[in-house]
C-alpha cells in the first residue's frame, strides 16, 4: 500500500499523493471524532486524560441513568459544557472549512458534540451524536439552544416546564434516521473519504469508512496512533490533525 505509514515515503510525499486524488474529486466525505478537538484543549474520550476515565459511561450517558439520577447526568454534561465553553476551533477545523469551500459535494460527518466545526464555519455538517449546546424537553419535545454556563440544575423547559435533557445521542439510543440516511448517501457517493481523530470503536460511525470503501472511495486516516481501521485504509497519517490537515489543503490547492 503506497500510502501506508510503514512505507519509506515522507509524510509530505504521501500528502502530495493523496492531494492528487483529492484535487479532482467532486464528492468528498469526512468523519471526525474527539481527536480533532484535542488541540483545542478538549480531552478525548479514550485518551490518557479521557473524558470517560473517572466515570463509567453507562452511569452517565444512557436514558436509564438519566431516569435514575438526572442531576448526576446533568452535572457531568454541565462540567463538559463549562470545559468547552471557552475553547476555539483549531487549524484542523479550519482546514475542513477550506476543503468545503473548494469541493463541490463535501459532507462533514462528526461524532463530536462540542460545536467547534460550526464555530469554525463548516456548513455541510452532520452532527450525528447531537450538540451539547442544545437541550430537549422530555415532555413537549421542544429542542432549543441554551449556552448558559453553568446551567441552573436541573434545567426545565421554558415552554411547558418539563425536564430538559442534553440533545445528544446516548448509549443504547439510535441515531436520527434522516441524519443517518444523509450520511449514508454522502458515503456512498464519496470518491475520497478522510477519517480524522476517531478511535473507530463506536458504531455505527466505526463502520462508515467501510461503507465508503465498499462503494469505491479511497480512504485516508489521520490519527495520533493506529486504530482498527489503519490496516484497511489507503493512506494512514500518524500525527496531529492540526498540522496534517492544513498541510493537505496546501498540497491540494496551494497556499
Ligand atoms: P476517542 O476518544 O475514542 O478517540 C479519539 C481519537 O483521536 C484517538 O484514536 C486518538 O488517538 C486520536 N487523537 C487524539 N488527539 C489527536 C490529534 N491531535 N490529532 C489526530 N488524532 C488525535 O473519541 P471518538 O472516536 O470520537 O459518543 O469517540 C467516539 C464516541 O465515543 C464519541 O462520539 C462519544 C464516545 O462515547 C457518544 O457520546 C455517543
Short mmCIF file of N, CA and C and ligand atoms in Angstrom, two decimals, residues 33-35 38-39 44-46 52 111 129 169 171 197-199 202 223-225 239-241, ligand 1:
data_model
loop_
_atom_site.label_atom_id
_atom_site.label_comp_id
_atom_site.label_asym_id
_atom_site.label_seq_id
_atom_site.Cartn_x
_atom_site.Cartn_y
_atom_site.Cartn_z
N UNK A 33 -13.74 12.75 14.88
CA UNK A 33 -14.02 12.34 16.24
C UNK A 33 -13.30 13.27 17.20
N UNK A 34 -13.32 12.90 18.46
CA UNK A 34 -12.82 13.77 19.53
C UNK A 34 -11.38 14.25 19.29
N UNK A 35 -10.59 13.46 18.56
CA UNK A 35 -9.19 13.83 18.33
C UNK A 35 -9.02 15.16 17.62
N UNK A 38 -8.87 17.86 20.17
CA UNK A 38 -7.87 17.71 21.23
C UNK A 38 -6.91 18.90 21.26
N UNK A 39 -6.52 19.39 20.07
CA UNK A 39 -5.59 20.53 20.04
C UNK A 39 -6.28 21.84 20.40
N UNK A 44 -10.05 13.94 24.84
CA UNK A 44 -10.77 12.92 24.08
C UNK A 44 -11.47 11.99 25.08
N UNK A 45 -12.19 11.02 24.55
CA UNK A 45 -12.93 10.11 25.44
C UNK A 45 -12.05 9.00 25.98
N UNK A 46 -11.14 8.50 25.12
CA UNK A 46 -10.42 7.28 25.49
C UNK A 46 -8.92 7.49 25.65
N UNK A 52 -13.94 9.75 29.75
CA UNK A 52 -14.63 8.65 30.40
C UNK A 52 -13.85 8.11 31.61
N UNK A 111 -18.71 13.06 15.00
CA UNK A 111 -19.25 12.42 16.20
C UNK A 111 -19.21 13.39 17.38
N UNK A 129 -24.03 12.72 16.61
CA UNK A 129 -24.27 12.45 18.03
C UNK A 129 -24.92 13.64 18.75
N UNK A 169 -26.92 12.03 21.56
CA UNK A 169 -27.28 10.61 21.47
C UNK A 169 -26.57 9.86 22.59
N UNK A 171 -25.77 6.15 24.78
CA UNK A 171 -25.60 4.71 24.54
C UNK A 171 -26.97 4.04 24.58
N UNK A 197 -9.12 11.66 13.67
CA UNK A 197 -9.20 11.74 15.14
C UNK A 197 -10.32 10.94 15.76
N UNK A 198 -10.55 9.75 15.26
CA UNK A 198 -11.52 8.88 15.92
C UNK A 198 -10.90 7.51 16.17
N UNK A 199 -11.23 6.93 17.33
CA UNK A 199 -10.69 5.61 17.67
C UNK A 199 -11.40 4.51 16.88
N UNK A 202 -16.82 3.15 18.16
CA UNK A 202 -18.24 3.30 18.47
C UNK A 202 -19.06 3.22 17.18
N UNK A 223 -4.54 10.19 12.44
CA UNK A 223 -4.69 9.88 13.86
C UNK A 223 -3.32 9.87 14.52
N UNK A 224 -3.28 10.08 15.81
CA UNK A 224 -2.00 10.02 16.53
C UNK A 224 -1.47 8.60 16.59
N UNK A 225 -2.39 7.64 16.53
CA UNK A 225 -1.96 6.24 16.69
C UNK A 225 -2.80 5.33 15.80
N UNK A 239 -0.13 11.44 13.22
CA UNK A 239 0.33 12.76 13.63
C UNK A 239 -0.86 13.60 14.06
N UNK A 240 -0.57 14.87 14.32
CA UNK A 240 -1.59 15.80 14.81
C UNK A 240 -2.44 16.31 13.66
N UNK A 241 -3.75 16.19 13.83
CA UNK A 241 -4.66 16.65 12.78
C UNK A 241 -4.45 18.13 12.47
P1 LIG B 1 -11.98 8.68 21.22
O1 LIG B 1 -11.56 9.40 22.46
O2 LIG B 1 -12.45 7.27 21.34
O3 LIG B 1 -10.78 8.68 20.18
C1 LIG B 1 -10.06 9.85 19.88
C2 LIG B 1 -9.04 9.50 18.81
O4 LIG B 1 -8.38 10.68 18.43
C3 LIG B 1 -7.96 8.53 19.29
O5 LIG B 1 -7.82 7.49 18.33
C4 LIG B 1 -6.70 9.39 19.36
O6 LIG B 1 -5.53 8.66 19.02
C5 LIG B 1 -6.99 10.45 18.32
N1 LIG B 1 -6.34 11.75 18.56
C6 LIG B 1 -6.15 12.41 19.74
N2 LIG B 1 -5.58 13.58 19.55
C7 LIG B 1 -5.40 13.74 18.20
C8 LIG B 1 -4.86 14.76 17.36
N3 LIG B 1 -4.40 15.90 17.86
N4 LIG B 1 -4.84 14.54 16.03
C9 LIG B 1 -5.30 13.38 15.49
N5 LIG B 1 -5.82 12.38 16.23
C10 LIG B 1 -5.88 12.56 17.57
O7 LIG B 1 -13.10 9.60 20.52
P2 LIG B 1 -14.16 9.22 19.39
O8 LIG B 1 -13.61 8.23 18.44
O9 LIG B 1 -14.65 10.50 18.85
O10 LIG B 1 -20.06 9.08 21.74
O11 LIG B 1 -15.29 8.55 20.26
C11 LIG B 1 -16.48 8.16 19.61
C12 LIG B 1 -17.65 8.33 20.51
O12 LIG B 1 -17.40 7.69 21.75
C13 LIG B 1 -17.92 9.76 20.94
O13 LIG B 1 -18.63 10.50 19.96
C14 LIG B 1 -18.77 9.56 22.16
C15 LIG B 1 -17.98 8.46 22.84
O14 LIG B 1 -18.71 7.59 23.58
C16 LIG B 1 -21.16 9.47 22.42
O15 LIG B 1 -21.11 10.23 23.37
C17 LIG B 1 -22.41 8.88 21.89
#
